[in-house]
Amino acid sequence: MEPEATLSQDLTPEEQALVEQAEAAAAEEHATPEAEAAPKEAAVEAAEAPEGEQAASEAEAPTQAVDDTIVATPDVAPARSKIEVARIAKESLIERAKKLADSSEWRKTTEAQRALMEEWRAAGYAGKEHNDRLWDEFRAARDAFFTRRDAHYAELRELQSKVIDEKRKIIDEAKELTAEVHNWVATSSALDALFDRWKAAGNAGRDNEQVLWEEFNGIRRDFRSRRKADLAERRAKERENAAAKRKVVDEAKAIQESEEFTRENSDRMRALNDEYKAIGFAGKPANDNLWQEFRAAQNAYWAGNSAQRDQRRRERSERLQEAVERKSGQIEHLKDQNETLTTRLGSTLNPEKIAQLKRWIAENEQRADDLKGDIDEIQSKI
């Protein structure tokens, strides 16, 4: 049995010495579970605490030399022994630990639990009758919090594991997507979609998030760098194409403005059309502007060429028509001559004269037939 706390002013010096000897003996033979449980708790907390956080509980060394000197406290009267003061202090610590048991402020409460453990150690021995019971209550209150905390961090680690898997998958897809790019715009949109998935995936944890992000963002930076280089190369090629197309356009304009619609110019204009199309894209808006100029020059040339051709056709038709009219007039003239010759033929009996008149009539008729053939041929060409 633990000696009861007594008031020093009620004891003689001899009685006081006996009490001190009894309490010292009781303290030496006392073996509290705290001495064994506290080191184990500290080891478990240190092993399970996530992300480098150590558990608050550490090994307690509650067994100490018992000093039952009568002490007075500001809020306790009359004065009590140190053992009773320790008991009261530990009961207060238990209540505070219970209030922290349901807390979800994991880091802050873990620090508070550490502070409670330090106060528990400093409180001292509460006597054989109460010390083990108090320790069990205090440890149970603390375990309630740490069990919840460890379950929370276990769930968090599981979620982080899923986030890691998802982000590793996103990285692999980004690598495959950007390995060989054929369409920079489409690939950029797809990479943006992967970035949206990345943000939605959540945090992979302090030890993994930065490493994963640097790898993923490195893929994005490399893609943007390659796209920028490709764009610069394409812009240079577009400027080169624009200069080449400008030469073609200027030549087409010169041919059109010459208004010389010769076969050579027409052949060259057709060749320029093929050359222009073979040059390639010259960039917007230069490409559109050059094409409009080129088409305008071509259209103007071919319109002029068509107008000139129509004009020549009309002039030729007119000439042919005049030829028809002229030959038709010649035919009428031959008919008139034959009528006259026929009349003369009826008024003479001279055989030689008759033969000559018939020969002339026959020649006129043949000539008229030839003219009719000419007219038919001419009309077929009109």
mmCIF file of C-alpha atoms in Angstrom:
data_model
loop_
_atom_site.group_PDB
_atom_site.id
_atom_site.type_symbol
_atom_site.label_atom_id
_atom_site.label_comp_id
_atom_site.label_asym_id
_atom_site.label_seq_id
_atom_site.Cartn_x
_atom_site.Cartn_y
_atom_site.Cartn_z
ATOM 1 C CA MET A 1 0.000 0.000 0.000
ATOM 2 C CA GLU A 2 1.159 3.487 -0.841
ATOM 3 C CA PRO A 3 1.606 5.672 2.281
ATOM 4 C CA GLU A 4 -1.183 8.167 2.628
ATOM 5 C CA ALA A 5 -0.339 11.810 2.206
ATOM 6 C CA THR A 6 -0.025 13.560 5.541
ATOM 7 C CA LEU A 7 0.517 17.090 6.660
ATOM 8 C CA SER A 8 4.072 17.639 7.815
ATOM 9 C CA GLN A 9 3.036 19.864 10.659
ATOM 10 C CA ASP A 10 1.181 16.893 12.299
ATOM 11 C CA LEU A 11 4.272 14.627 12.393
ATOM 12 C CA THR A 12 7.178 14.497 14.730
ATOM 13 C CA PRO A 13 10.645 14.411 13.157
ATOM 14 C CA GLU A 14 10.876 10.695 13.911
ATOM 15 C CA GLU A 15 7.443 10.006 12.311
ATOM 16 C CA GLN A 16 8.362 12.077 9.282
ATOM 17 C CA ALA A 17 11.504 10.033 8.727
ATOM 18 C CA LEU A 18 9.499 6.803 8.874
ATOM 19 C CA VAL A 19 7.023 8.107 6.220
ATOM 20 C CA GLU A 20 9.847 9.096 3.891
ATOM 21 C CA GLN A 21 11.474 5.658 4.254
ATOM 22 C CA ALA A 22 8.155 3.909 3.506
ATOM 23 C CA GLU A 23 7.400 6.005 0.417
ATOM 24 C CA ALA A 24 10.933 5.550 -0.903
ATOM 25 C CA ALA A 25 10.624 1.784 -0.555
ATOM 26 C CA ALA A 26 7.235 1.789 -2.285
ATOM 27 C CA ALA A 27 8.603 3.815 -5.201
ATOM 28 C CA GLU A 28 11.589 1.504 -5.683
ATOM 29 C CA GLU A 29 9.512 -1.691 -5.784
ATOM 30 C CA HIS A 30 6.817 -0.113 -8.042
ATOM 31 C CA ALA A 31 7.013 -1.140 -11.731
ATOM 32 C CA THR A 32 4.417 0.910 -13.695
ATOM 33 C CA PRO A 33 3.249 -0.203 -17.212
ATOM 34 C CA GLU A 34 4.192 3.260 -18.396
ATOM 35 C CA ALA A 35 7.847 2.347 -18.290
ATOM 36 C CA GLU A 36 7.275 -0.431 -20.837
ATOM 37 C CA ALA A 37 4.348 0.925 -22.875
ATOM 38 C CA ALA A 38 5.684 4.411 -23.506
ATOM 39 C CA PRO A 39 8.846 3.338 -25.408
ATOM 40 C CA LYS A 40 6.772 0.978 -27.546
ATOM 41 C CA GLU A 41 4.261 3.736 -28.339
ATOM 42 C CA ALA A 42 7.025 6.108 -29.324
ATOM 43 C CA ALA A 43 8.519 3.504 -31.678
ATOM 44 C CA VAL A 44 5.157 2.776 -33.330
ATOM 45 C CA GLU A 45 4.361 6.465 -33.753
ATOM 46 C CA ALA A 46 7.779 7.171 -35.237
ATOM 47 C CA ALA A 47 7.357 4.323 -37.747
ATOM 48 C CA GLU A 48 3.779 5.128 -38.781
ATOM 49 C CA ALA A 49 3.818 8.917 -38.748
ATOM 50 C CA PRO A 50 3.441 9.982 -42.470
ATOM 51 C CA GLU A 51 5.753 12.321 -44.352
ATOM 52 C CA GLY A 52 8.474 12.478 -41.796
ATOM 53 C CA GLU A 53 6.180 13.382 -38.879
ATOM 54 C CA GLN A 54 7.085 11.682 -35.634
ATOM 55 C CA ALA A 55 4.429 10.639 -33.199
ATOM 56 C CA ALA A 56 4.002 12.778 -30.155
ATOM 57 C CA SER A 57 4.333 10.099 -27.525
ATOM 58 C CA GLU A 58 7.821 9.252 -26.334
ATOM 59 C CA ALA A 59 9.157 6.987 -23.632
ATOM 60 C CA GLU A 60 8.073 8.120 -20.240
ATOM 61 C CA ALA A 61 10.112 7.435 -17.179
ATOM 62 C CA PRO A 62 7.468 7.825 -14.497
ATOM 63 C CA THR A 63 9.383 5.937 -11.854
ATOM 64 C CA GLN A 64 11.308 8.419 -9.813
ATOM 65 C CA ALA A 65 12.354 8.994 -6.277
ATOM 66 C CA VAL A 66 9.255 9.876 -4.329
ATOM 67 C CA ASP A 67 9.412 13.167 -2.551
ATOM 68 C CA ASP A 68 6.391 13.573 -0.334
ATOM 69 C CA THR A 69 7.437 16.942 0.891
ATOM 70 C CA ILE A 70 4.367 18.944 1.617
ATOM 71 C CA VAL A 71 3.808 21.491 -1.120
ATOM 72 C CA ALA A 72 1.417 24.381 -1.396
ATOM 73 C CA THR A 73 -0.122 25.416 -4.707
ATOM 74 C CA PRO A 74 -1.938 28.672 -5.490
ATOM 75 C CA ASP A 75 -5.178 26.882 -6.345
ATOM 76 C CA VAL A 76 -5.078 23.991 -3.916
ATOM 77 C CA ALA A 77 -5.635 24.400 -0.177
ATOM 78 C CA PRO A 78 -4.738 23.030 2.134
ATOM 79 C CA ALA A 79 -1.250 22.039 0.981
ATOM 80 C CA ARG A 80 -0.955 18.548 -0.550
ATOM 81 C CA SER A 81 1.816 16.027 -1.038
ATOM 82 C CA LYS A 82 3.677 15.864 -4.361
ATOM 83 C CA ILE A 83 2.031 12.496 -5.108
ATOM 84 C CA GLU A 84 -1.448 14.000 -4.795
ATOM 85 C CA VAL A 85 -0.396 17.037 -6.829
ATOM 86 C CA ALA A 86 0.885 14.668 -9.512
ATOM 87 C CA ARG A 87 -2.416 12.769 -9.481
ATOM 88 C CA ILE A 88 -4.437 15.955 -9.859
ATOM 89 C CA ALA A 89 -2.141 17.163 -12.658
ATOM 90 C CA LYS A 90 -2.412 13.847 -14.483
ATOM 91 C CA GLU A 91 -6.178 13.774 -14.195
ATOM 92 C CA SER A 92 -6.200 17.230 -15.793
ATOM 93 C CA LEU A 93 -3.915 15.983 -18.564
ATOM 94 C CA ILE A 94 -6.269 13.058 -19.181
ATOM 95 C CA GLU A 95 -9.212 15.413 -19.641
ATOM 96 C CA ARG A 96 -7.215 17.528 -22.053
ATOM 97 C CA ALA A 97 -6.157 14.419 -23.985
ATOM 98 C CA LYS A 98 -9.787 13.300 -24.228
ATOM 99 C CA LYS A 99 -10.764 16.675 -25.676
ATOM 100 C CA LEU A 100 -8.093 16.240 -28.337
ATOM 101 C CA ALA A 101 -9.164 12.680 -29.203
ATOM 102 C CA ASP A 102 -11.722 13.786 -31.845
ATOM 103 C CA SER A 103 -9.599 16.510 -33.393
ATOM 104 C CA SER A 104 -8.897 16.447 -37.141
ATOM 105 C CA GLU A 105 -6.188 19.078 -37.000
ATOM 106 C CA TRP A 106 -3.607 16.328 -37.315
ATOM 107 C CA ARG A 107 -0.348 18.271 -37.191
ATOM 108 C CA LYS A 108 -1.466 20.793 -34.601
ATOM 109 C CA THR A 109 -2.981 18.109 -32.359
ATOM 110 C CA THR A 110 0.074 15.871 -32.703
ATOM 111 C CA GLU A 111 2.197 18.728 -31.399
ATOM 112 C CA ALA A 112 -0.316 19.250 -28.587
ATOM 113 C CA GLN A 113 -0.098 15.550 -27.730
ATOM 114 C CA ARG A 114 3.663 15.813 -27.544
ATOM 115 C CA ALA A 115 3.307 18.738 -25.184
ATOM 116 C CA LEU A 116 0.881 16.737 -23.036
ATOM 117 C CA MET A 117 3.386 13.895 -22.858
ATOM 118 C CA GLU A 118 6.085 16.286 -21.705
ATOM 119 C CA GLU A 119 3.746 17.615 -19.019
ATOM 120 C CA TRP A 120 2.869 14.045 -18.032
ATOM 121 C CA ARG A 121 6.521 13.238 -17.499
ATOM 122 C CA ALA A 122 7.019 16.412 -15.550
ATOM 123 C CA ALA A 123 3.963 15.743 -13.351
ATOM 124 C CA GLY A 124 5.764 12.976 -11.489
ATOM 125 C CA TYR A 125 4.641 9.880 -9.683
ATOM 126 C CA ALA A 126 0.971 9.764 -8.631
ATOM 127 C CA GLY A 127 1.214 6.890 -6.213
ATOM 128 C CA LYS A 128 0.862 3.166 -6.566
ATOM 129 C CA GLU A 129 -2.895 3.258 -6.125
ATOM 130 C CA HIS A 130 -3.532 5.660 -9.036
ATOM 131 C CA ASN A 131 -0.484 5.827 -11.274
ATOM 132 C CA ASP A 132 -1.175 2.753 -13.474
ATOM 133 C CA ARG A 133 -4.863 3.579 -13.822
ATOM 134 C CA LEU A 134 -4.110 7.164 -14.774
ATOM 135 C CA TRP A 135 -1.541 6.048 -17.293
ATOM 136 C CA ASP A 136 -4.007 3.646 -18.915
ATOM 137 C CA GLU A 137 -6.633 6.394 -19.189
ATOM 138 C CA PHE A 138 -4.139 8.874 -20.552
ATOM 139 C CA ARG A 139 -2.754 6.385 -23.053
ATOM 140 C CA ALA A 140 -6.299 5.385 -24.151
ATOM 141 C CA ALA A 141 -7.215 9.024 -24.787
ATOM 142 C CA ARG A 142 -4.027 9.515 -26.772
ATOM 143 C CA ASP A 143 -4.460 6.246 -28.667
ATOM 144 C CA ALA A 144 -7.955 7.310 -29.716
ATOM 145 C CA PHE A 145 -6.460 10.310 -31.481
ATOM 146 C CA PHE A 146 -3.439 8.536 -32.937
ATOM 147 C CA THR A 147 -5.578 5.631 -34.176
ATOM 148 C CA ARG A 148 -7.788 8.089 -36.045
ATOM 149 C CA ARG A 149 -4.769 10.012 -37.264
ATOM 150 C CA ASP A 150 -3.019 6.881 -38.518
ATOM 151 C CA ALA A 151 -6.204 5.730 -40.275
ATOM 152 C CA HIS A 152 -6.490 9.164 -41.894
ATOM 153 C CA TYR A 153 -2.920 9.066 -43.128
ATOM 154 C CA ALA A 154 -3.314 5.466 -44.305
ATOM 155 C CA GLU A 155 -6.331 6.540 -46.351
ATOM 156 C CA LEU A 156 -4.386 9.553 -47.583
ATOM 157 C CA ARG A 157 -1.481 7.336 -48.634
ATOM 158 C CA GLU A 158 -3.898 5.056 -50.509
ATOM 159 C CA LEU A 159 -5.410 8.036 -52.298
ATOM 160 C CA GLN A 160 -1.974 9.392 -53.056
ATOM 161 C CA SER A 161 -1.004 6.011 -54.477
ATOM 162 C CA LYS A 162 -3.954 6.234 -56.869
ATOM 163 C CA VAL A 163 -2.966 9.802 -57.762
ATOM 164 C CA ILE A 164 0.586 8.654 -58.455
ATOM 165 C CA ASP A 165 -0.689 5.889 -60.744
ATOM 166 C CA GLU A 166 -2.952 8.329 -62.603
ATOM 167 C CA LYS A 167 -0.223 10.914 -63.041
ATOM 168 C CA ARG A 168 2.278 8.283 -64.179
ATOM 169 C CA LYS A 169 -0.317 7.203 -66.770
ATOM 170 C CA ILE A 170 -0.730 10.833 -67.872
ATOM 171 C CA ILE A 171 3.054 11.160 -68.240
ATOM 172 C CA ASP A 172 3.210 8.028 -70.409
ATOM 173 C CA GLU A 173 0.365 9.311 -72.594
ATOM 174 C CA ALA A 174 2.089 12.689 -72.916
ATOM 175 C CA LYS A 175 5.322 11.008 -74.005
ATOM 176 C CA GLU A 176 3.533 8.959 -76.649
ATOM 177 C CA LEU A 177 1.478 11.940 -77.801
ATOM 178 C CA THR A 178 4.491 14.213 -78.331
ATOM 179 C CA ALA A 179 6.955 11.628 -79.630
ATOM 180 C CA GLU A 180 6.148 12.304 -83.288
ATOM 181 C CA VAL A 181 3.991 15.330 -84.033
ATOM 182 C CA HIS A 182 2.177 15.702 -87.361
ATOM 183 C CA ASN A 183 -0.360 18.314 -86.288
ATOM 184 C CA TRP A 184 0.891 20.817 -83.750
ATOM 185 C CA VAL A 185 -2.521 22.369 -83.104
ATOM 186 C CA ALA A 186 -4.287 19.053 -82.476
ATOM 187 C CA THR A 187 -1.420 17.768 -80.331
ATOM 188 C CA SER A 188 -1.409 20.982 -78.295
ATOM 189 C CA SER A 189 -5.131 20.588 -77.601
ATOM 190 C CA ALA A 190 -4.637 16.969 -76.564
ATOM 191 C CA LEU A 191 -1.754 17.976 -74.276
ATOM 192 C CA ASP A 192 -3.955 20.660 -72.689
ATOM 193 C CA ALA A 193 -6.569 17.984 -72.011
ATOM 194 C CA LEU A 194 -3.912 15.881 -70.260
ATOM 195 C CA PHE A 195 -2.983 18.932 -68.181
ATOM 196 C CA ASP A 196 -6.636 19.292 -67.126
ATOM 197 C CA ARG A 197 -6.616 15.630 -66.072
ATOM 198 C CA TRP A 198 -3.399 16.259 -64.153
ATOM 199 C CA LYS A 199 -4.966 19.099 -62.162
ATOM 200 C CA ALA A 200 -8.104 17.056 -61.490
ATOM 201 C CA ALA A 201 -6.116 14.020 -60.295
ATOM 202 C CA GLY A 202 -5.167 15.634 -56.980
ATOM 203 C CA ASN A 203 -1.917 15.819 -55.033
ATOM 204 C CA ALA A 204 0.520 12.904 -55.096
ATOM 205 C CA GLY A 205 2.154 13.820 -51.817
ATOM 206 C CA ARG A 206 5.114 15.945 -50.867
ATOM 207 C CA ASP A 207 7.700 13.302 -51.748
ATOM 208 C CA ASN A 208 6.223 12.525 -55.199
ATOM 209 C CA GLU A 209 4.316 15.515 -56.525
ATOM 210 C CA GLN A 210 7.320 17.649 -57.423
ATOM 211 C CA VAL A 211 9.176 14.777 -59.110
ATOM 212 C CA LEU A 212 6.135 13.801 -61.187
ATOM 213 C CA TRP A 213 5.361 17.414 -62.046
ATOM 214 C CA GLU A 214 8.901 18.105 -63.230
ATOM 215 C CA GLU A 215 8.738 15.089 -65.547
ATOM 216 C CA PHE A 216 5.307 15.989 -66.941
ATOM 217 C CA ASN A 217 6.049 19.682 -67.245
ATOM 218 C CA GLY A 218 9.368 18.829 -68.911
ATOM 219 C CA ILE A 219 7.424 17.029 -71.641
ATOM 220 C CA ARG A 220 5.204 20.099 -72.045
ATOM 221 C CA ARG A 221 8.195 22.459 -72.199
ATOM 222 C CA ASP A 222 9.940 20.253 -74.752
ATOM 223 C CA PHE A 223 6.786 20.178 -76.871
ATOM 224 C CA ARG A 224 6.434 23.954 -76.748
ATOM 225 C CA SER A 225 10.109 24.390 -77.628
ATOM 226 C CA ARG A 226 9.831 22.056 -80.626
ATOM 227 C CA ARG A 227 6.609 23.728 -81.722
ATOM 228 C CA LYS A 228 8.245 27.147 -81.504
ATOM 229 C CA ALA A 229 11.203 25.950 -83.576
ATOM 230 C CA ASP A 230 8.882 24.379 -86.141
ATOM 231 C CA LEU A 231 6.857 27.567 -86.319
ATOM 232 C CA ALA A 232 9.991 29.646 -86.907
ATOM 233 C CA GLU A 233 11.057 27.255 -89.668
ATOM 234 C CA ARG A 234 7.622 27.373 -91.277
ATOM 235 C CA ARG A 235 7.544 31.162 -91.080
ATOM 236 C CA ALA A 236 10.895 31.341 -92.850
ATOM 237 C CA LYS A 237 9.644 28.957 -95.538
ATOM 238 C CA GLU A 238 6.454 30.974 -95.905
ATOM 239 C CA ARG A 239 8.474 34.148 -96.463
ATOM 240 C CA GLU A 240 10.521 32.329 -99.099
ATOM 241 C CA ASN A 241 7.347 31.064 -100.775
ATOM 242 C CA ALA A 242 5.815 34.534 -100.658
ATOM 243 C CA ALA A 243 8.854 35.977 -102.482
ATOM 244 C CA ALA A 244 8.660 33.243 -105.140
ATOM 245 C CA LYS A 245 4.945 33.794 -105.654
ATOM 246 C CA ARG A 246 5.476 37.526 -105.904
ATOM 247 C CA LYS A 247 7.786 36.948 -108.888
ATOM 248 C CA VAL A 248 5.158 34.789 -110.586
ATOM 249 C CA VAL A 249 2.431 37.360 -109.911
ATOM 250 C CA ASP A 250 4.548 40.228 -111.258
ATOM 251 C CA GLU A 251 5.304 38.311 -114.463
ATOM 252 C CA ALA A 252 1.635 37.456 -114.932
ATOM 253 C CA LYS A 253 0.731 41.125 -114.482
ATOM 254 C CA ALA A 254 3.348 42.170 -117.035
ATOM 255 C CA ILE A 255 1.939 39.736 -119.617
ATOM 256 C CA GLN A 256 -1.588 40.886 -118.909
ATOM 257 C CA GLU A 257 -0.741 44.562 -119.108
ATOM 258 C CA SER A 258 1.089 44.101 -122.420
ATOM 259 C CA GLU A 259 -2.249 43.214 -124.089
ATOM 260 C CA GLU A 260 -0.327 41.055 -126.523
ATOM 261 C CA PHE A 261 -2.446 37.962 -126.777
ATOM 262 C CA THR A 262 0.003 35.808 -128.638
ATOM 263 C CA ARG A 263 0.357 32.050 -128.501
ATOM 264 C CA GLU A 264 3.650 32.465 -126.663
ATOM 265 C CA ASN A 265 2.083 34.663 -123.993
ATOM 266 C CA SER A 266 -0.837 32.284 -123.576
ATOM 267 C CA ASP A 267 1.504 29.328 -123.172
ATOM 268 C CA ARG A 268 3.571 31.248 -120.622
ATOM 269 C CA MET A 269 0.478 32.244 -118.659
ATOM 270 C CA ARG A 270 -0.546 28.593 -118.408
ATOM 271 C CA ALA A 271 2.959 27.665 -117.243
ATOM 272 C CA LEU A 272 2.873 30.398 -114.579
ATOM 273 C CA ASN A 273 -0.305 28.893 -113.178
ATOM 274 C CA ASP A 274 1.467 25.557 -112.662
ATOM 275 C CA GLU A 275 4.522 27.269 -111.164
ATOM 276 C CA TYR A 276 2.407 29.248 -108.701
ATOM 277 C CA LYS A 277 0.582 26.189 -107.405
ATOM 278 C CA ALA A 278 3.835 24.262 -107.003
ATOM 279 C CA ILE A 279 5.430 26.865 -104.725
ATOM 280 C CA GLY A 280 3.465 26.096 -101.586
ATOM 281 C CA PHE A 281 1.849 28.025 -98.743
ATOM 282 C CA ALA A 282 3.065 31.596 -98.226
ATOM 283 C CA GLY A 283 1.330 32.289 -94.925
ATOM 284 C CA LYS A 284 -1.746 34.319 -94.148
ATOM 285 C CA PRO A 285 -2.651 36.952 -95.233
ATOM 286 C CA ALA A 286 0.121 37.083 -97.860
ATOM 287 C CA ASN A 287 -1.017 33.828 -99.433
ATOM 288 C CA ASP A 288 -4.571 35.086 -99.958
ATOM 289 C CA ASN A 289 -3.471 38.481 -101.229
ATOM 290 C CA LEU A 290 -0.976 37.037 -103.712
ATOM 291 C CA TRP A 291 -3.523 34.551 -105.005
ATOM 292 C CA GLN A 292 -6.072 37.285 -105.554
ATOM 293 C CA GLU A 293 -3.523 39.355 -107.492
ATOM 294 C CA PHE A 294 -2.472 36.350 -109.557
ATOM 295 C CA ARG A 295 -6.021 35.309 -110.374
ATOM 296 C CA ALA A 296 -6.915 38.894 -111.277
ATOM 297 C CA ALA A 297 -3.965 39.099 -113.711
ATOM 298 C CA GLN A 298 -4.823 35.728 -115.229
ATOM 299 C CA ASN A 299 -8.515 36.485 -115.526
ATOM 300 C CA ALA A 300 -7.792 39.844 -117.142
ATOM 301 C CA TYR A 301 -5.398 38.270 -119.624
ATOM 302 C CA TRP A 302 -7.729 35.445 -120.592
ATOM 303 C CA ALA A 303 -10.649 37.840 -120.802
ATOM 304 C CA GLY A 304 -8.639 40.062 -123.148
ATOM 305 C CA ASN A 305 -7.466 37.080 -125.109
ATOM 306 C CA SER A 306 -11.037 35.853 -125.463
ATOM 307 C CA ALA A 307 -12.234 39.311 -126.504
ATOM 308 C CA GLN A 308 -9.496 39.570 -129.103
ATOM 309 C CA ARG A 309 -10.268 36.082 -130.381
ATOM 310 C CA ASP A 310 -13.933 36.954 -130.658
ATOM 311 C CA GLN A 311 -13.009 40.132 -132.464
ATOM 312 C CA ARG A 312 -10.824 38.239 -134.930
ATOM 313 C CA ARG A 313 -13.580 35.704 -135.382
ATOM 314 C CA ARG A 314 -16.080 38.436 -136.149
ATOM 315 C CA GLU A 315 -13.690 40.119 -138.573
ATOM 316 C CA ARG A 316 -12.974 36.829 -140.322
ATOM 317 C CA SER A 317 -16.658 36.079 -140.471
ATOM 318 C CA GLU A 318 -17.259 39.458 -141.994
ATOM 319 C CA ARG A 319 -14.516 38.882 -144.560
ATOM 320 C CA LEU A 320 -15.912 35.490 -145.430
ATOM 321 C CA GLN A 321 -19.368 36.952 -145.746
ATOM 322 C CA GLU A 322 -18.041 39.598 -148.061
ATOM 323 C CA ALA A 323 -16.360 36.878 -150.113
ATOM 324 C CA VAL A 324 -19.672 35.022 -150.339
ATOM 325 C CA GLU A 325 -21.455 38.137 -151.464
ATOM 326 C CA ARG A 326 -18.732 38.903 -153.975
ATOM 327 C CA LYS A 327 -18.797 35.388 -155.438
ATOM 328 C CA SER A 328 -22.594 35.423 -155.447
ATOM 329 C CA GLY A 329 -22.394 38.644 -157.437
ATOM 330 C CA GLN A 330 -19.996 37.006 -159.865
ATOM 331 C CA ILE A 331 -22.417 34.122 -160.280
ATOM 332 C CA GLU A 332 -25.241 36.552 -161.068
ATOM 333 C CA HIS A 333 -22.975 38.329 -163.519
ATOM 334 C CA LEU A 334 -22.197 35.025 -165.279
ATOM 335 C CA LYS A 335 -25.883 34.242 -165.454
ATOM 336 C CA ASP A 336 -26.519 37.592 -167.074
ATOM 337 C CA GLN A 337 -23.737 36.937 -169.560
ATOM 338 C CA ASN A 338 -25.186 33.558 -170.453
ATOM 339 C CA GLU A 339 -28.606 35.069 -170.988
ATOM 340 C CA THR A 340 -27.040 37.566 -173.375
ATOM 341 C CA LEU A 341 -25.031 34.831 -175.086
ATOM 342 C CA THR A 342 -28.137 32.679 -175.373
ATOM 343 C CA THR A 343 -29.974 35.564 -177.052
ATOM 344 C CA ARG A 344 -27.121 36.058 -179.512
ATOM 345 C CA LEU A 345 -27.072 32.331 -180.111
ATOM 346 C CA GLY A 346 -30.673 32.478 -181.370
ATOM 347 C CA SER A 347 -29.964 35.346 -183.752
ATOM 348 C CA THR A 348 -27.111 33.818 -185.764
ATOM 349 C CA LEU A 349 -26.807 30.997 -188.229
ATOM 350 C CA ASN A 350 -23.010 31.094 -188.440
ATOM 351 C CA PRO A 351 -21.792 27.671 -187.338
ATOM 352 C CA GLU A 352 -18.500 28.997 -186.034
ATOM 353 C CA LYS A 353 -20.265 31.804 -184.182
ATOM 354 C CA ILE A 354 -22.751 29.346 -182.689
ATOM 355 C CA ALA A 355 -19.960 27.047 -181.547
ATOM 356 C CA GLN A 356 -18.096 29.916 -179.969
ATOM 357 C CA LEU A 357 -21.214 31.208 -178.149
ATOM 358 C CA LYS A 358 -21.960 27.733 -176.803
ATOM 359 C CA ARG A 359 -18.369 27.397 -175.641
ATOM 360 C CA TRP A 360 -18.636 30.723 -173.774
ATOM 361 C CA ILE A 361 -21.952 29.712 -172.206
ATOM 362 C CA ALA A 362 -20.432 26.403 -171.066
ATOM 363 C CA GLU A 363 -17.382 28.156 -169.608
ATOM 364 C CA ASN A 364 -19.624 30.602 -167.714
ATOM 365 C CA GLU A 365 -21.699 27.801 -166.339
ATOM 366 C CA GLN A 366 -18.562 25.965 -165.198
ATOM 367 C CA ARG A 367 -17.247 29.119 -163.649
ATOM 368 C CA ALA A 368 -20.591 29.638 -161.857
ATOM 369 C CA ASP A 369 -20.457 26.088 -160.513
ATOM 370 C CA ASP A 370 -16.932 26.676 -159.220
ATOM 371 C CA LEU A 371 -18.083 29.848 -157.502
ATOM 372 C CA LYS A 372 -20.993 28.014 -155.895
ATOM 373 C CA GLY A 373 -18.508 25.447 -154.543
ATOM 374 C CA ASP A 374 -16.404 28.257 -153.120
ATOM 375 C CA ILE A 375 -19.466 29.780 -151.488
ATOM 376 C CA ASP A 376 -20.438 26.475 -149.873
ATOM 377 C CA GLU A 377 -16.930 26.061 -148.472
ATOM 378 C CA ILE A 378 -16.832 29.616 -147.176
ATOM 379 C CA GLN A 379 -20.229 29.290 -145.510
ATOM 380 C CA SER A 380 -19.083 26.162 -143.740
ATOM 381 C CA LYS A 381 -16.372 28.240 -142.059
ATOM 382 C CA ILE A 382 -18.567 31.121 -141.003
#
